[in-house]
C-alpha cells in the first residue's frame, strides 16, 4: 500500500509542482492532484518528468463533474471529464474520486435515481480511459441532518449503490474517518475484495463520542483514537495495493510551515504503518 | 390502440379461460392474464387456440418477482420469471408490468438503489425473451403518506428512474388514473414517444377534489371526470399502438354478473373511443 | 416524415449557412450538418436563428469519433464528441450517425468486440445529451470483399449488433440503397418499430443486377429502380416520423449548379412521396 | 490459492458425493461439480454437510446454457441457470465457467455479437446471485482451424471481449495449457489484477512443438514442460486467492484406479506448488 498525500492538512504548500517535490522529499509515494493542470502547465513529458524525478505517482484525481445539481451543469462537465481522464491515464493514474453527502435537500429517491444515472455516465467516460471511479461514503453524524432528507452514508448502502450504478469500474473511496464514524468494523473490511476499493483516505479522530465527531475536526494519523493499525492491516490482508492518502480536513487551515506539516504527516504514517506491521 | 381488459372491474368472472372467451365475445382485443398458467393448464397449442378462437391476445403479464422486500425473496423469483417470460413470448405477449408505490417504510434512497438494481435484473431476464417491462407510477395523494418516506410518483420521476435502470426494454405503464391524480396534462403525453409506453390502463375518477381521489375508488371509463377523450387522442397522436386496458379498482368487488360488467365496460370504451375520434 | 438533405448530391453548395438557406428555399425540412461548427461560427442564438429563418432543423450529425482504428485515436475523439452532442442538443437535433463497412482487414471477431465496446461508449456519451446513435448497414456487394474479412451488412445482423451494444439509444440509419442491395423486403420494414430507426437515407439505384450495384453509383430518388414508394409507405405505416434524407454518392461530384440539383432533388422527393401517398 | 480438482483426469471416480470425499481425503480444497445436482440429491443441509465433512468447497460450476447455437436453445436454458446459480450461491460457490472455441462455422462477426449479448444475459442472471462468469480462452493451434472461421483465442482478445460484454462480474478462466499454447508470458499474468480472474485451470503439456500440442493431450501438473512454478508464482504475486483446479483432458480416459490418479495429482500439485515457493 502506497503512502499518499492530498493537500488537505499541508497548509499553504503552493503549486502542485512544489507539492510533488515536497511529497517525494518526505518519502511519500503518491499525491492527489489535478493531472490535466499539471500537463497543461508542463507538457506531457514535463509532467512525467516532474513526477518521476520526485518518485511519486498520482493517487487519484477528483471528479470535477457537477453531478449533484442541475442537468445543465452536469452535461457541461462531461467534455472536460474526458480530457481529465485522458490526462490522468497519460500520467499512469487510474483513479478518480468523489464524495457522497449523507443528506440532500432534494427528494431523496429522485436524487438517488438522477445521481445513479449521472455517476454511471461519469464512470463510462472514465472507463474509456481505464480510470476507475471511487465513491466516498461520509460518516460524521452531524451531516446526516445538515440537509432536509437522509441519503446514503454506510458502507453497505454505498456498495448497494455501486451495484445500482452497474459499471465494472466503480468502487469505494474508503476513508478511515467515515469507517470509524459509521461504527464499521475490521470484519467489514475483511469482507471486501481489493477491486472494490478504488482509493483510501487516512486520518484520525479526537477522543469524543463517535456521534459528536465533526467532519472538519480531523487529526493526523496516529494522533487520535481510530484503530488505524487494524484498518491498515485489514486492508493489506485483503490484498489492497493502492494508495493510502492523508486528508486532514480542519475548521481552519493549519498555520505551520508545510515542511513541519509534512514531517508531522510522515511521523503519523510511520507510526500507524509500524503498528500495522507494514513498516 | 387495442381495447383491453384486466379482471379488475369484472367481478367474479371465473377462470382465465372463461375470461378470454367473454372478452372476445364483448369485442375486446386483449386480456391481462398469467400466460404461464394458461399454458400449464392447456398446453402451448391449446393456449394459442383458446386465444385465437376468441380473437384476443395477451396485453401484459404481471411481474411476479418480489422486488420490494428482502434479497432472498427477490432472488427466489428469478427462475420463475424466466419461465413466465418464455410463456408470454410463446403466446405473442411482449409486456410485463409492475406498479410503484409512492411511499416506502424503507429509507427512500437506499430502497431506490436496491430497486433500481433489482428491476434492472428483471428487465434483463425479460429482455432475453423480447419482453418489455412497464413501470406504473401511482398518483393518488393519500398513498404518498401511507408509508413513512416519500418515493417516486410523477411521470418525470418515473422517466428518470427508467433512465437510471438503463435497459432498452423498460418503459411506462401509463394509467389514466395516475395521470389525472398527478395533475399531468395532455402536453405531458404529447412529449412522449410511443416506445416509452409499454402498456396503458384506463379507468375514470369521481367528481371530487383531485387530492381526495382514492386509489380504490375508480369508475368505469366515461363514468367520471377524467378527460379520457383527450388522453386517448394524445396517445394515438404520438403513435402508441398497444393495449389500453381497463383496470377498475374498487373498495369492494362489484356484485353484478360479469356479463353485465362487461357490457358496461364495452359501453364505456365505446363512449370514450368515440369521443376521442377513434371509434 | 421530414424531407431532408445532406450535401451528397448537391455539388458545390458552399457553406453550411448557404446550404441551410437553399434547403429551406426548396422546401426541405432538415439538413445534415455539423451542429458544433454552426454554433462556433454563429453563436448559439445565431445558429438557432439561421435554422428558424429557413424553417429547417438538423436531421443528424455525423459521428466524428474514429471507432475503427487504434484505441488512441478512439479515445482522442471522446471529448469532442461530448461537445458535438451538446451542440446538437442545443439546436434540437437528436441523431448522430455512422456507417458500418461490410468487411474489415482486422480479424472480424476481434474487431466486432472492440467496436461493440467503442460504439457503446459513444452511445453513452450521446445519451447524456438525449442524442441517439444510428448505425448504417451497407449493402453493395462489391464492398463485402473490398477488405480481407467479412463483417456485418444485413438488417438482422445490425439489429443483433445493436442488441449486443445494449444501450437504449442505439438504432438504425436505414438507407434505401442498402435495403435494396441487401435484397430486403417491405415486410422487413413492417417488422420494425419506429424507435428502432434513428435516421433514414433515400436515394435510388440504376437498373443493373443487384449484385453489380456500386456504392458510389447512386441516383436521385425516383430516377432508378428501387421501390421507394413502398419504402416510404412502409416506414410511414410503422410510425416513423423522423427525417428522410437524400444522400447521393457518385463517382464524381455533379457539376450542375446547386440550384439545379436542388430542383432535381425536390422533384425526386415529390415524385416518390406522391407515389407513396404521402404528398 | 486453493488446490482444486475437476473430474477430468480422475478416471471413473463415480458420484459427486464420492468425488467430494476422495478430494478431501487427498488434501484438495475445492471440487468443480454441479451444485444444483448435489442439493437435489442431498437437500441443502445435506449438501453443505457433505462438503464440510470433507473440508472442501466448490471451485466453480459449469455454465449449462447453450450460448453457441440457436436463440431457442439459449432461451431454454435461462430458467435453469437461475436455479443453478441459486444452488451454487447456497453452497458458497461464486464462480461459473464456460470455454470459448477459437473458431466457428458461423460468420465470425455475427457470432461475436450474438454471443456477446447471450453471455451478458448469463452474467446478469449469475450476478443476481453474486456469482461470477469466467471465460476460458483456448490455445491449442489445431483448434483454430477446426471450424471454418477464426474466433477469439488470446488473452488480450478475451479481455477485450469481457469489456464488450460489459458486466462487472465477468472475468477469465485462466488455464495454464492455453496460456502456454498461446505463447503468453509471465509478464502477461503480472499485468492482470486478481479480480480479472474468476477461476484457474492447471495441467501440463508434453515436450513437443507448441504448435503441435493437442487439446486432449494434457499431462498432470509437473509431468510436462509448462513453467507451472512461474505460472503459480505470478498468480500468487498479483493476489489471486481462488481455486487452481486440475483439468486433464486426454484422448482416452485414464484406466488407473481413481485413488492412484488422485495420488498422482496430489504429487503433481505438491511438486509445482513447492517449486513456486507456495508449499
PDB file of C-alpha atoms in Angstrom, chain B residues 3-7 10-31 33 50-51 53-56 256-266:
ATOM      1  CA  UNK B   3     -59.173  -2.382 -26.279  1.00  0.00           C
ATOM      2  CA  UNK B   4     -58.124  -4.495 -23.346  1.00  0.00           C
ATOM      3  CA  UNK B   5     -59.404  -5.927 -20.118  1.00  0.00           C
ATOM      4  CA  UNK B   6     -57.966  -6.916 -16.814  1.00  0.00           C
ATOM      5  CA  UNK B   7     -60.001  -8.815 -14.245  1.00  0.00           C
ATOM      6  CA  UNK B  10     -65.344  -7.668 -13.912  1.00  0.00           C
ATOM      7  CA  UNK B  11     -66.433  -9.224 -10.627  1.00  0.00           C
ATOM      8  CA  UNK B  12     -66.354 -12.977 -10.282  1.00  0.00           C
ATOM      9  CA  UNK B  13     -65.548 -13.846 -13.861  1.00  0.00           C
ATOM     10  CA  UNK B  14     -64.057 -17.245 -13.098  1.00  0.00           C
ATOM     11  CA  UNK B  15     -61.167 -18.931 -14.857  1.00  0.00           C
ATOM     12  CA  UNK B  16     -58.828 -17.220 -17.298  1.00  0.00           C
ATOM     13  CA  UNK B  17     -60.271 -19.477 -19.938  1.00  0.00           C
ATOM     14  CA  UNK B  18     -63.742 -18.035 -19.324  1.00  0.00           C
ATOM     15  CA  UNK B  19     -62.266 -14.539 -19.084  1.00  0.00           C
ATOM     16  CA  UNK B  20     -60.734 -14.958 -22.541  1.00  0.00           C
ATOM     17  CA  UNK B  21     -63.969 -16.221 -24.035  1.00  0.00           C
ATOM     18  CA  UNK B  22     -66.061 -13.416 -22.586  1.00  0.00           C
ATOM     19  CA  UNK B  23     -63.538 -10.738 -23.503  1.00  0.00           C
ATOM     20  CA  UNK B  24     -63.698 -11.887 -27.096  1.00  0.00           C
ATOM     21  CA  UNK B  25     -67.454 -12.087 -27.009  1.00  0.00           C
ATOM     22  CA  UNK B  26     -67.731  -8.465 -25.919  1.00  0.00           C
ATOM     23  CA  UNK B  27     -65.337  -7.227 -28.561  1.00  0.00           C
ATOM     24  CA  UNK B  28     -62.201  -6.735 -26.510  1.00  0.00           C
ATOM     25  CA  UNK B  29     -58.871  -7.417 -28.163  1.00  0.00           C
ATOM     26  CA  UNK B  30     -56.540  -8.112 -25.260  1.00  0.00           C
ATOM     27  CA  UNK B  31     -56.652  -9.610 -21.784  1.00  0.00           C
ATOM     28  CA  UNK B  33     -53.618 -12.802 -17.651  1.00  0.00           C
ATOM     29  CA  UNK B  50     -58.038 -20.525 -26.890  1.00  0.00           C
ATOM     30  CA  UNK B  51     -56.746 -17.045 -27.610  1.00  0.00           C
ATOM     31  CA  UNK B  53     -60.649 -18.731 -31.117  1.00  0.00           C
ATOM     32  CA  UNK B  54     -61.700 -15.676 -29.108  1.00  0.00           C
ATOM     33  CA  UNK B  55     -59.712 -13.253 -31.212  1.00  0.00           C
ATOM     34  CA  UNK B  56     -57.787 -11.896 -28.268  1.00  0.00           C
ATOM     35  CA  UNK B 256     -73.169  -7.576 -10.792  1.00  0.00           C
ATOM     36  CA  UNK B 257     -72.907 -10.536 -13.105  1.00  0.00           C
ATOM     37  CA  UNK B 258     -69.694 -10.491 -15.189  1.00  0.00           C
ATOM     38  CA  UNK B 259     -71.776 -10.169 -18.356  1.00  0.00           C
ATOM     39  CA  UNK B 260     -73.380  -7.012 -17.040  1.00  0.00           C
ATOM     40  CA  UNK B 261     -69.981  -5.616 -16.097  1.00  0.00           C
ATOM     41  CA  UNK B 262     -68.544  -6.499 -19.487  1.00  0.00           C
ATOM     42  CA  UNK B 263     -71.467  -4.771 -21.168  1.00  0.00           C
ATOM     43  CA  UNK B 264     -70.862  -1.725 -19.009  1.00  0.00           C
ATOM     44  CA  UNK B 265     -67.170  -1.814 -19.797  1.00  0.00           C
ATOM     45  CA  UNK B 266     -67.829  -2.084 -23.503  1.00  0.00           C
TER      46      UNK B 266
END
